[in-house]
Coordinates of C-alpha atoms and ligand atoms in Angstrom, one line a residue:
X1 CA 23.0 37.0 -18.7
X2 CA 21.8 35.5 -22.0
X3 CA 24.8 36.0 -23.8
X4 CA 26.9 34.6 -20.5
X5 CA 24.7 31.1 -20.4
X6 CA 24.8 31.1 -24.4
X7 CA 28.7 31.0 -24.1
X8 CA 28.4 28.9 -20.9
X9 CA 28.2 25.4 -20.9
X10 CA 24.6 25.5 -20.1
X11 CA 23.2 26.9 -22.9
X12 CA 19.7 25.9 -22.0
X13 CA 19.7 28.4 -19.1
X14 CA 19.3 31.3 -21.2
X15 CA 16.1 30.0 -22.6
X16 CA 14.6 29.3 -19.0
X17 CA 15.7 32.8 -18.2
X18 CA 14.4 34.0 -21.4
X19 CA 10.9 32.5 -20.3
X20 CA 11.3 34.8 -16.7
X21 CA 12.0 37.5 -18.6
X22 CA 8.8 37.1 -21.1
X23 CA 6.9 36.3 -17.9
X24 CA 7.9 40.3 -16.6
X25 CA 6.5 41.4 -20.7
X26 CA 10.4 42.2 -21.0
X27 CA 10.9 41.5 -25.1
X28 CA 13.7 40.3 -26.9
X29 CA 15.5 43.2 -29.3
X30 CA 18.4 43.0 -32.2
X31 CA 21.1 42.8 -29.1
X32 CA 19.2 39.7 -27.4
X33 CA 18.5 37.1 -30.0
X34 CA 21.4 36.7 -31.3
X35 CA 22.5 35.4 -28.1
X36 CA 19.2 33.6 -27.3
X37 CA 19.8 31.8 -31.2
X38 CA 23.0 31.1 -30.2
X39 CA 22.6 29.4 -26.8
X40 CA 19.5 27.3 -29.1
X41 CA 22.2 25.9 -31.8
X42 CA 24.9 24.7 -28.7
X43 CA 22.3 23.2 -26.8
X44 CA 20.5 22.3 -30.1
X45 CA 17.2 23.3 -29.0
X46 CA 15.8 24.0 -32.7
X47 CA 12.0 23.5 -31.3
X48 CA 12.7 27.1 -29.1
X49 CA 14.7 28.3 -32.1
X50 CA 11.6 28.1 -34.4
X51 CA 9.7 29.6 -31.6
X52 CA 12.5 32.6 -31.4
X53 CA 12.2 33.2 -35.1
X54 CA 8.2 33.5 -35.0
X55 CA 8.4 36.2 -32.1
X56 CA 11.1 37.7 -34.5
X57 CA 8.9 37.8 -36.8
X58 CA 6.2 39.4 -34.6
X59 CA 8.5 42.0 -33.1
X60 CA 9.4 42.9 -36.8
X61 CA 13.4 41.8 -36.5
X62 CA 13.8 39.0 -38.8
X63 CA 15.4 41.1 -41.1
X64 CA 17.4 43.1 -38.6
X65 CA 21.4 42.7 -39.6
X66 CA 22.2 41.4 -36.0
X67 CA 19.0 39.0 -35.4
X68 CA 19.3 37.1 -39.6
X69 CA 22.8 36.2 -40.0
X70 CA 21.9 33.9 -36.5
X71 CA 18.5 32.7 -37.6
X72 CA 20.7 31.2 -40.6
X73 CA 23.4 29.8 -38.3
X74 CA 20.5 28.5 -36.1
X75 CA 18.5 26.9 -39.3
X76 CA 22.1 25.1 -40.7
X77 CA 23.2 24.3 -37.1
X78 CA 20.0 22.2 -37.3
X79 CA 21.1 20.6 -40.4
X80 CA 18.3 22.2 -42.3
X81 CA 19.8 24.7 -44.6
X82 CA 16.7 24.5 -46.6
X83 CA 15.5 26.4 -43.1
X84 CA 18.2 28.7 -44.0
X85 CA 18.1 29.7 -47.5
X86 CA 14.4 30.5 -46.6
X87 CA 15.3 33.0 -43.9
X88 CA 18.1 34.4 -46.5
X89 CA 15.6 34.7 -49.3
X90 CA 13.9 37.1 -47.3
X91 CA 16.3 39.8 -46.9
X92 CA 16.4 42.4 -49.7
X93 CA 20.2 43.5 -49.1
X94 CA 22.1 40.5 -48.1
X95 CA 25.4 41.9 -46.0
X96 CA 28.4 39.8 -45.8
X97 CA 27.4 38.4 -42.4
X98 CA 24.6 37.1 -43.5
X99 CA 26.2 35.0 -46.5
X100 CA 29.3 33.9 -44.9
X101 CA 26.1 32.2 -42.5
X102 CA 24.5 30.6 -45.6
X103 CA 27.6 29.9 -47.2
X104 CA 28.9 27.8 -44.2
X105 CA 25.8 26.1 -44.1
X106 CA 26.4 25.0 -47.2
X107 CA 29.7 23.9 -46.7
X108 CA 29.2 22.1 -43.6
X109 CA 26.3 20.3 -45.4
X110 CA 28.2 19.1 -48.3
X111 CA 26.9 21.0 -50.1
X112 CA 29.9 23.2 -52.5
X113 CA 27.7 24.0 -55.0
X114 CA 25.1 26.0 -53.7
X115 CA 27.8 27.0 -51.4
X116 CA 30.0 28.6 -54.7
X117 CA 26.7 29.7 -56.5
X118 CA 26.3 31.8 -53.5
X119 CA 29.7 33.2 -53.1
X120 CA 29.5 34.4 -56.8
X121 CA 26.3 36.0 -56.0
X122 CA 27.9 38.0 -53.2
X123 CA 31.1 39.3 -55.6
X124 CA 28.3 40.1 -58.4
X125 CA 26.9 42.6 -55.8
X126 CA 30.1 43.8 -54.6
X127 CA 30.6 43.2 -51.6
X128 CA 33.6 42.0 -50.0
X129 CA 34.8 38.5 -48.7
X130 CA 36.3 38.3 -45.3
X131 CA 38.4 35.6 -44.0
X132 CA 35.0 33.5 -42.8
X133 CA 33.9 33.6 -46.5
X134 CA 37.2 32.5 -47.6
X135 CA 37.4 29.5 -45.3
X136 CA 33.7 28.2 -46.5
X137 CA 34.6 28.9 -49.9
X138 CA 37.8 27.0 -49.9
X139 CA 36.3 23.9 -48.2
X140 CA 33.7 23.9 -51.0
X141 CA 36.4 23.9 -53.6
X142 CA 38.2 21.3 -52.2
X143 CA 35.4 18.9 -52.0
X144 CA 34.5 19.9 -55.8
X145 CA 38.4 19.5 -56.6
X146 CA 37.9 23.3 -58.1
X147 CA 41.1 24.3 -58.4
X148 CA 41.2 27.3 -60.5
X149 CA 38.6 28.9 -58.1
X150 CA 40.8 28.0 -55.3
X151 CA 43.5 29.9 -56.9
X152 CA 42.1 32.5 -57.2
X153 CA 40.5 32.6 -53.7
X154 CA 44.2 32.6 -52.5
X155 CA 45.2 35.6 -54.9
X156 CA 42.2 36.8 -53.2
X157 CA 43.9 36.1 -49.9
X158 CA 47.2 37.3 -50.5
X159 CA 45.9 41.0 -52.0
X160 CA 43.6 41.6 -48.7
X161 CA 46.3 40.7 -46.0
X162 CA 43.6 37.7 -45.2
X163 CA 47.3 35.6 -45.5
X164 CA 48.0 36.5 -41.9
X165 CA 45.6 34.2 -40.5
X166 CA 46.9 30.7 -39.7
X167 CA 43.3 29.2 -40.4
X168 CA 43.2 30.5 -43.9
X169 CA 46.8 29.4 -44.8
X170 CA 45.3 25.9 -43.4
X171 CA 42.7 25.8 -45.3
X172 CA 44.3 26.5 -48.1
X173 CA 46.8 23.8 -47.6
X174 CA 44.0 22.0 -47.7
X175 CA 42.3 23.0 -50.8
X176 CA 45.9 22.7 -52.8
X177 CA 45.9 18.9 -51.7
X178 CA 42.2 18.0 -52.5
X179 CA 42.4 19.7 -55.6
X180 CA 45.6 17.6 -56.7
X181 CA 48.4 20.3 -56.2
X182 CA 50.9 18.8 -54.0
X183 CA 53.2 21.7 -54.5
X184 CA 50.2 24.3 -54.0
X185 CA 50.4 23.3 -50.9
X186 CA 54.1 23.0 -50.0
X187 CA 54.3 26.3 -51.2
X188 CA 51.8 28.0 -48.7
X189 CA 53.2 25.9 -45.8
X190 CA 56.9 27.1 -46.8
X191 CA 55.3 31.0 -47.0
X192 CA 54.1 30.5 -43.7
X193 CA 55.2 32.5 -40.3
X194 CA 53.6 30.9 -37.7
X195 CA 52.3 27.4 -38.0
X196 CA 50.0 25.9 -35.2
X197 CA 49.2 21.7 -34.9
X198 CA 46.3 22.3 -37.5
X199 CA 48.7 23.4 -40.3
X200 CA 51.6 20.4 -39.5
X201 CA 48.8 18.0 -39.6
X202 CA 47.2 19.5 -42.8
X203 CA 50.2 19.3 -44.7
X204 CA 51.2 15.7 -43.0
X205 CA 47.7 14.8 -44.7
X206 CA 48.4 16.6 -47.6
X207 CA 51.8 14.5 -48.2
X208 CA 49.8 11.1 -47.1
X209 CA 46.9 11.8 -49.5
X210 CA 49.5 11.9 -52.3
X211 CA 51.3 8.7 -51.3
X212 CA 54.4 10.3 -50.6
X213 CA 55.1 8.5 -47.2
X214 CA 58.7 9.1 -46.5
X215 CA 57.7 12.8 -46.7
X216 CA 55.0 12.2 -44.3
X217 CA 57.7 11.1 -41.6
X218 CA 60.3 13.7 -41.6
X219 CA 57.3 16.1 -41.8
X220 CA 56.5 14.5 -38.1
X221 CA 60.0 14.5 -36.9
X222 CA 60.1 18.3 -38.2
X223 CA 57.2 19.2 -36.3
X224 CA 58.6 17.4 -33.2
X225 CA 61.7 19.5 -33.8
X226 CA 59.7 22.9 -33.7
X227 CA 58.0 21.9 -30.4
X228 CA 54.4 21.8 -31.7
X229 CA 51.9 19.1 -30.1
X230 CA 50.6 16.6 -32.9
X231 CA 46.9 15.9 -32.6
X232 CA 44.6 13.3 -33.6
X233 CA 44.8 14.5 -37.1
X234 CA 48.3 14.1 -37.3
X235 CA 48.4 11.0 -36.3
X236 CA 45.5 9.7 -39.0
X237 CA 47.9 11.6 -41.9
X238 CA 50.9 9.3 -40.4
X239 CA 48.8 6.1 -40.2
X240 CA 47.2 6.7 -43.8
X241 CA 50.7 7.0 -45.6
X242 CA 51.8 3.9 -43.4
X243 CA 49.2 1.9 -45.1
X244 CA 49.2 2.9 -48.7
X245 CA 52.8 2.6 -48.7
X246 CA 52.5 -1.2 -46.8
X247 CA 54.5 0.2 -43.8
X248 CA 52.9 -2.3 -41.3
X249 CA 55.8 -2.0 -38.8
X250 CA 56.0 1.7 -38.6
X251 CA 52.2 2.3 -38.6
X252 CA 52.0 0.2 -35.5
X253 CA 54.6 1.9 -33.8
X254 CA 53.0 5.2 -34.2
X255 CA 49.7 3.7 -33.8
X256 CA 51.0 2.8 -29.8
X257 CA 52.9 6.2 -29.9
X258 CA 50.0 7.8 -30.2
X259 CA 48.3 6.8 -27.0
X260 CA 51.5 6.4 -24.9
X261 CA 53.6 9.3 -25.6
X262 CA 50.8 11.8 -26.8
X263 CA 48.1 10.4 -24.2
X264 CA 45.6 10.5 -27.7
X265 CA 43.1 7.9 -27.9
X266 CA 42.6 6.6 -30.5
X267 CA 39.3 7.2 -32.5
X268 CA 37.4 5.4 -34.9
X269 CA 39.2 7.1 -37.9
X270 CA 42.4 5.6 -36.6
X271 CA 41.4 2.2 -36.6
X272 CA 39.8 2.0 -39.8
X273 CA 43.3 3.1 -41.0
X274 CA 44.9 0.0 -38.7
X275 CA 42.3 -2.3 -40.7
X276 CA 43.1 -0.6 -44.4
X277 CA 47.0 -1.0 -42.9
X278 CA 46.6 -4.7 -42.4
X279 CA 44.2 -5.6 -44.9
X280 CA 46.3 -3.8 -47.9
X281 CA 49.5 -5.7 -46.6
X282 CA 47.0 -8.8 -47.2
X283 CA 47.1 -9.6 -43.6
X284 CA 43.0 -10.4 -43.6
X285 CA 43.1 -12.5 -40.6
X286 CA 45.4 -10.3 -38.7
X287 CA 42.7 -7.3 -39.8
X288 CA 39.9 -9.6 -38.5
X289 CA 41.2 -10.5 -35.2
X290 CA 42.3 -6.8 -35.0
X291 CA 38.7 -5.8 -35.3
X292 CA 37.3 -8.3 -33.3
X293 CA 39.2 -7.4 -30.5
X294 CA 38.7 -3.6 -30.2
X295 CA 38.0 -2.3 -26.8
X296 CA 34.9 -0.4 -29.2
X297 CA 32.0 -1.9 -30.3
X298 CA 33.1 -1.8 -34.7
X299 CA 31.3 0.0 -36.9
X300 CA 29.9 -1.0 -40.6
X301 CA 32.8 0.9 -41.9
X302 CA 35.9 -0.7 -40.6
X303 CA 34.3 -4.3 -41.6
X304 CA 34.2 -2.6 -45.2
X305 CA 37.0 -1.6 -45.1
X306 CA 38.2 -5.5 -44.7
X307 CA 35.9 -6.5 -47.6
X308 CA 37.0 -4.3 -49.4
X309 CA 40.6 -5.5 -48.9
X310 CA 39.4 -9.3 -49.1
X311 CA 38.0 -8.3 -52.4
X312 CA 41.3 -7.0 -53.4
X313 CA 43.1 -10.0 -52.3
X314 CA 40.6 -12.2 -53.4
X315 CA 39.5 -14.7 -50.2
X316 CA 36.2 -15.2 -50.8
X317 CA 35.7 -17.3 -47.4
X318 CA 36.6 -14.5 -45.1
X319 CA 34.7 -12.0 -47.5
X320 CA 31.9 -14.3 -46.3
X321 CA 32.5 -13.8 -43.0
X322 CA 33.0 -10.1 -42.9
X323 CA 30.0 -9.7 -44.7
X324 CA 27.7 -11.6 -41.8
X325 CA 29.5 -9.3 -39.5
X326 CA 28.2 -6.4 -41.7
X327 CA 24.7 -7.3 -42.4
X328 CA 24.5 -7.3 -38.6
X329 CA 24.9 -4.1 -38.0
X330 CA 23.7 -2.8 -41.8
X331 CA 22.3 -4.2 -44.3
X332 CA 21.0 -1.1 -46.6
X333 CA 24.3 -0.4 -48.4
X334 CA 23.9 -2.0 -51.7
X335 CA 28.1 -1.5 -52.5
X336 CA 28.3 -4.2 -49.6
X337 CA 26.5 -7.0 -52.0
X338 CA 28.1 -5.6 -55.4
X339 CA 31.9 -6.3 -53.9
X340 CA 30.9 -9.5 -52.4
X341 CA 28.8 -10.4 -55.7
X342 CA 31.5 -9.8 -57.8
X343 CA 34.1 -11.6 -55.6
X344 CA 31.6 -14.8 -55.9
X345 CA 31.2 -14.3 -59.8
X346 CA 35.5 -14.0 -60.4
X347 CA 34.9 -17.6 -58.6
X348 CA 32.0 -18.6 -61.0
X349 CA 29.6 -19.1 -58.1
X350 CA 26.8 -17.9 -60.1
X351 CA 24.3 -18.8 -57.9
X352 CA 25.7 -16.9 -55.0
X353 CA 25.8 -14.1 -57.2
X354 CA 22.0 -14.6 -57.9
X355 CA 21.6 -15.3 -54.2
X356 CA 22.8 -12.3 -53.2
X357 CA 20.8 -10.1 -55.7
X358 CA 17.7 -11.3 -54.2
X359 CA 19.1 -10.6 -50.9
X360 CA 19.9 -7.1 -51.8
X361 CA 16.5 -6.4 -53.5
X362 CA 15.0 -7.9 -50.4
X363 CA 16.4 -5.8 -48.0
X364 CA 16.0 -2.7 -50.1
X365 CA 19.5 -1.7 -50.3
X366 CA 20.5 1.0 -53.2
X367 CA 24.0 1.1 -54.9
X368 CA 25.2 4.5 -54.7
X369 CA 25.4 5.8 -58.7
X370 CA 29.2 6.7 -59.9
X371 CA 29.5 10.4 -59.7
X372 CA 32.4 12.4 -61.2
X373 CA 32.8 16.2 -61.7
X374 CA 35.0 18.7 -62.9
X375 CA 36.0 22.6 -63.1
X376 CA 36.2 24.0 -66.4
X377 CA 35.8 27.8 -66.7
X378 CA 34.8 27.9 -63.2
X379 CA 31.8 25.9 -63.6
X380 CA 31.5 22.8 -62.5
X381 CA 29.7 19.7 -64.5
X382 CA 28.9 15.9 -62.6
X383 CA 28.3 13.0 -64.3
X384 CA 26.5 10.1 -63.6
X385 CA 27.7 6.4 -64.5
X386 CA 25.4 5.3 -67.2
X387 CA 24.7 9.0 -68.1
X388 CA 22.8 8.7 -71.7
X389 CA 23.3 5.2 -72.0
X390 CA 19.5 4.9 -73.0
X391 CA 18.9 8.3 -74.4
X392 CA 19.9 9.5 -77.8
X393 CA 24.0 9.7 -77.8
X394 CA 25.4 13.8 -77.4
X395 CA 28.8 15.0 -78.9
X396 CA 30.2 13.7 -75.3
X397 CA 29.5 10.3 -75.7
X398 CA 30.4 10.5 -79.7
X399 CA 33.6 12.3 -78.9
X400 CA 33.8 9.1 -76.0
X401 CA 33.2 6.5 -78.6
X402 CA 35.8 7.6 -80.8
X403 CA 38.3 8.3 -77.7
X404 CA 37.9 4.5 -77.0
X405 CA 38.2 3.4 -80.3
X406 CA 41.5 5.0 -80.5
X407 CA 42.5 3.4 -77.5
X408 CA 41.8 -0.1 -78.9
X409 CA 44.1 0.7 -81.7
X410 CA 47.0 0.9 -78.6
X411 CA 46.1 -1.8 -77.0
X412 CA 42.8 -1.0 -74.5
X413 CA 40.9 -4.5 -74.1
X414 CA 37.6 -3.3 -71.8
X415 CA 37.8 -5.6 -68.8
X416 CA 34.3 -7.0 -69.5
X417 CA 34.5 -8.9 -66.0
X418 CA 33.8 -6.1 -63.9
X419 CA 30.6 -5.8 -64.8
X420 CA 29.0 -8.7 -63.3
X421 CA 25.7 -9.8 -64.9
X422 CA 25.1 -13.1 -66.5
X423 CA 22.2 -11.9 -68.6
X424 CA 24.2 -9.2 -70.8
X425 CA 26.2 -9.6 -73.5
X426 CA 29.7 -8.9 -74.3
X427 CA 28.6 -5.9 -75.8
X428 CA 26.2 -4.3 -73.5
X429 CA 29.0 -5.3 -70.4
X430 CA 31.1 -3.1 -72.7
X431 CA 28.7 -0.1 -73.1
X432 CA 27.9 0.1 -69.3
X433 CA 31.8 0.2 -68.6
X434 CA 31.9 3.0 -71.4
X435 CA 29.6 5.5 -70.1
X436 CA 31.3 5.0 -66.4
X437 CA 31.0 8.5 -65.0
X438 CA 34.9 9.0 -64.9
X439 CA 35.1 8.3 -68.4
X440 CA 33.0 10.6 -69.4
X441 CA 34.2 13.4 -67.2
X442 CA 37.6 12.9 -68.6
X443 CA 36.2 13.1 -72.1
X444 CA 34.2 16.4 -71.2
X445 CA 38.1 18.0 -70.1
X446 CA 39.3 17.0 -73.6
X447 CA 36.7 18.0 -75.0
X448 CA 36.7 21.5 -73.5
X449 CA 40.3 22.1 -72.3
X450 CA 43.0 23.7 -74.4
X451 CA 45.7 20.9 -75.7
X452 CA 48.4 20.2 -72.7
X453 CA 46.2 21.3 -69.9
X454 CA 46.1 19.0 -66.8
X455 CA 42.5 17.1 -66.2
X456 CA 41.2 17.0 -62.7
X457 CA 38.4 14.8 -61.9
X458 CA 36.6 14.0 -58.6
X459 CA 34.9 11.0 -58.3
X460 CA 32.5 10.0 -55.2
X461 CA 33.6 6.4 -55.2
X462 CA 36.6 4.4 -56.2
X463 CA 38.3 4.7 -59.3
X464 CA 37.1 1.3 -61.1
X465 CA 40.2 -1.4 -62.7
X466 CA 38.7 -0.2 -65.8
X467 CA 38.5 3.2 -66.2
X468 CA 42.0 3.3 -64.2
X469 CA 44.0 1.4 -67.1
X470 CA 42.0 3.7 -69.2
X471 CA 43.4 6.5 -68.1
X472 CA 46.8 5.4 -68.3
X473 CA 46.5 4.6 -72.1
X474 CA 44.6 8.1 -72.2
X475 CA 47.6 10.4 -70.7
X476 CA 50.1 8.7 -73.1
X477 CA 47.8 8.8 -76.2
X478 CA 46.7 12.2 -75.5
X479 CA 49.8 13.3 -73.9
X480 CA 47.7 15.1 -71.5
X481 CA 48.4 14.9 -67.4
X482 CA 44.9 13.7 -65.9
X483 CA 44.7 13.9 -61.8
X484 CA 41.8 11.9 -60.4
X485 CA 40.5 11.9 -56.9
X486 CA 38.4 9.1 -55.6
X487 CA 37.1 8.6 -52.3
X488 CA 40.0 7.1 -51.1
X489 CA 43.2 8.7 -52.6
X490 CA 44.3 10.4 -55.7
X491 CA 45.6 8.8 -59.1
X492 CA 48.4 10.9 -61.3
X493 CA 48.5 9.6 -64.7
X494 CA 51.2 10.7 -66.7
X495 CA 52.9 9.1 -69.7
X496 CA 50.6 5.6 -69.2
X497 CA 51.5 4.9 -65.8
X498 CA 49.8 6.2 -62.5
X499 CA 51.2 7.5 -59.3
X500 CA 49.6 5.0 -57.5
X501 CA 51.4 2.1 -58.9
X502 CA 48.4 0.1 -59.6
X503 CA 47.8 -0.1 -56.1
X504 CA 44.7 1.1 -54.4
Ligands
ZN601 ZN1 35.0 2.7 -64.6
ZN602 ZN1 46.2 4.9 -59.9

């Protein structure tokens, strides 16, 4: 009965039941609590999960092979995977089980570090990854843009037959794409069998995140072909390439497509991709109305998303307006005031700048820092914008110092007007733009990369103007390839030009 409510959709019932039974002095054992955990995490009752793992400890099980690896799902279901690595620490001999449950944890929390730090554990005691492993472990690399990992988790794959699951295949689509290897992924998709809805829209995204948007359309028209249902993801790989390609046209034909022909409705994901597709194409009123108008109340994002484009475009009086709209619904995030503040300074409005400092300080709002990272020897470093600035300078930022001198020599002028403070000098502005986080994880891979290899850096926001034309001079200077991933697409610079054509 447990185990039939725990599947059910009333979970809950198998906890009142649970309290019958307990009334009758009937105790739980190793085949009950997994279901009882269970049936906790899908009706995310983590209060009576607690409880379960105290009488587990009571009755002696929370060490029992059957009873931990669900304590740890129950603990990361609840979004405390602290909860979980607890429970884990305790067991002497970890089985696979029980770290595919505190690997996913860590995956689902965002968390790839721990997540990889973990998996190496488990190969250093020998034991073997199965295809749940895998999948954790190749979500993990693509959010870290580890790429030699992922490699050779899908050697990995190939040698243990784990290639004969469609998820795995997907993921590794997946992984290939994040990490920057367009034809990574082509070439599992083209080694594939059977392909469900999941991989067709993995590789649709996989084309749209690297701008190649014609691709992205026959892609569709192929899966049409080979009768298999798009889904919502599909749809947001389609209306993505659209808009970094300026399709307006097409993106609104498969924006009504969606819900018309598929019966999909669309989600907030898909309008925020209507807003970029508009507000790129620097239609800004259009985007406004369009949001405005939504039969959804609009979240803080999709307003960004216009600022952001406003920014780009440079109207300062809608940016205004967009950013009242925002501070309505959220006014604690600090990159908000920096674009608007810097849109005001371009426009010499210093004391709109100064205006909205106070504002920001006021309201207690935080800049997220600049974080990039990248794989070399399977390790993988971050670094923070303004890393070192005040601390005594390392080899990095000599080797960094030099690297932009020579890049004077060709040409480089820092773009000083990005950083937007009127109190700095020349100097200083030029320092700050210096130790940008992406410039110094670029640096690190020339520093500690063979000649000729291909860079690959993940940074957490957008690639900044700066660091951008940087990179350009860098990968015809250097003559080294250097793939960067920001939060919103990925950059390929190769002989001073990027794949993005200056336009992000
Ligand atoms: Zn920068
Ligand atoms: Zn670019």
């Amino acid at each position: 009965m447990f185990r039939g409510y725990s599947r059910s959709n009333a979970p809950l019932k198998a906890i009142s039941l649970f309290i019958k039974a307990l009334n009758y002095n009937l105790l739980p054992d190793d085949y009950t609590f997994p279901s009882l955990l269970k049936a906790c995490v899908v009706a995310k009752a983590f209060q009576q999960g607690k409880q379960l793992h105290c009488l587990a400890i009571k009755l002696g099980l929370n060490e029992n092979p059957y009873v931990c690896p669900t304590l740890i799902n129950m603990y990361a279901g609840s979004n405390d995977v602290d909860g979980a690595q607890r429970v884990f620490d305790e067991i002497l001999e970890p089985c696979v089980v029980s770290y595919n449950a505190i690997i996913t944890g860590y995956a689902r929390s965002s968390r790839p570090n721990e997540a990889l730090s973990l998996f190496r554990q488990l190969q250093a005691r020998k034991l073997k990854p199965n295809d749940v492993t895998v999948l954790s472990v190749l979500s993990s690399c693509a959010l870290l843009g580890a790429l030699d990992l992922g490699k050779w988790i899908h050697e990995y794959v190939k040698e243990n037959g784990l290639d004969k699951y469609v998820k795995v295949n997907t993921a590794l689509i997946d992984m290939y794409a994040k990490c920057g290897s367009l034809d990574g992924a082509i070439s599992v998709f083209e080694s594939m069998s059977l392909r469900d809805t999941q991989a067709w829209s993995a590789m649709i995204v996989a084309y749209a995140m690297h701008g190649q948007g014609q691709d992205v359309m026959s892609m569709f028209e192929e899966m049409a072909r080979a009768n298999v249902q798009p889904d919502e993801i599909t749809f947001l790989g389609l209306l993505y390439a659209c808009s970094h390609t300026g399709l307006v046209d097409e993106g609104f034909r498969y924006f009504y497509t969606m819900s018309e022909v598929y019966g999909i409705i669309p989600g907030i994901k898909h309008y925020g991709c209507m807003v970029d597709l508009l507000g790129r194409a620097g239609l800004l009123h259009e985007a406004y109305k369009f949001i405005d108008e939504l039969p959804i109340k609009p979240t803080p994002i999709l307003w960004r998303t216009l600022l952001s484009s406003c920014s780009s475009h440079g109207n300062l009086e809608l940016a205004k307006q967009v950013m009242n709209q925002i501070l309505e619904l959220d006014d604690s995030h600090g990159g908000d005031y920096v674009i608007l503040s810097n849109l005001c300074a371009r426009a010499g409005k210093w004391e709109d700048v100064d205006t909205l400092r106070k504002l920001m300080i006021h309201k207690g709002a935080v800049k997220i820092p600049g974080c990039s990272s990248i794989e070399v020897d399977n390790v993988v470093h971050e670094f923070f914008s303004g890393d070192g600035v005040h601390y005594v300078s390392t080899a990095l930022h000599r080797a960094l110092d030099e690297l932009v001198k020579e890049l004077k020599s060709v040409g480089y002028v820092p773009d000083t007007s990005l950083v937007v403070h009127p109190d700095m000098e020349d100097e200083e502005k030029e320092i700050t733009l210096r130790y940008h986080s992406e410039k110094l994880a670029i640096s690190f891979g020339l520093l500690n990369t063979p000649p000729g290899t291909t860079i690959r850096v993940v940074k957490n926001l957008r690639v900044c103007g700066d660091c951008h034309s940087a990179a350009k001079l860098i990968s015809s200077l250097i003559d080294r390839e250097i793939i960067l991933r920001d939060v919103q697409r990925f950059h390929h610079f190769k002989d001073g030009k990027c794949s993005c054509g200056d336009y992000w």
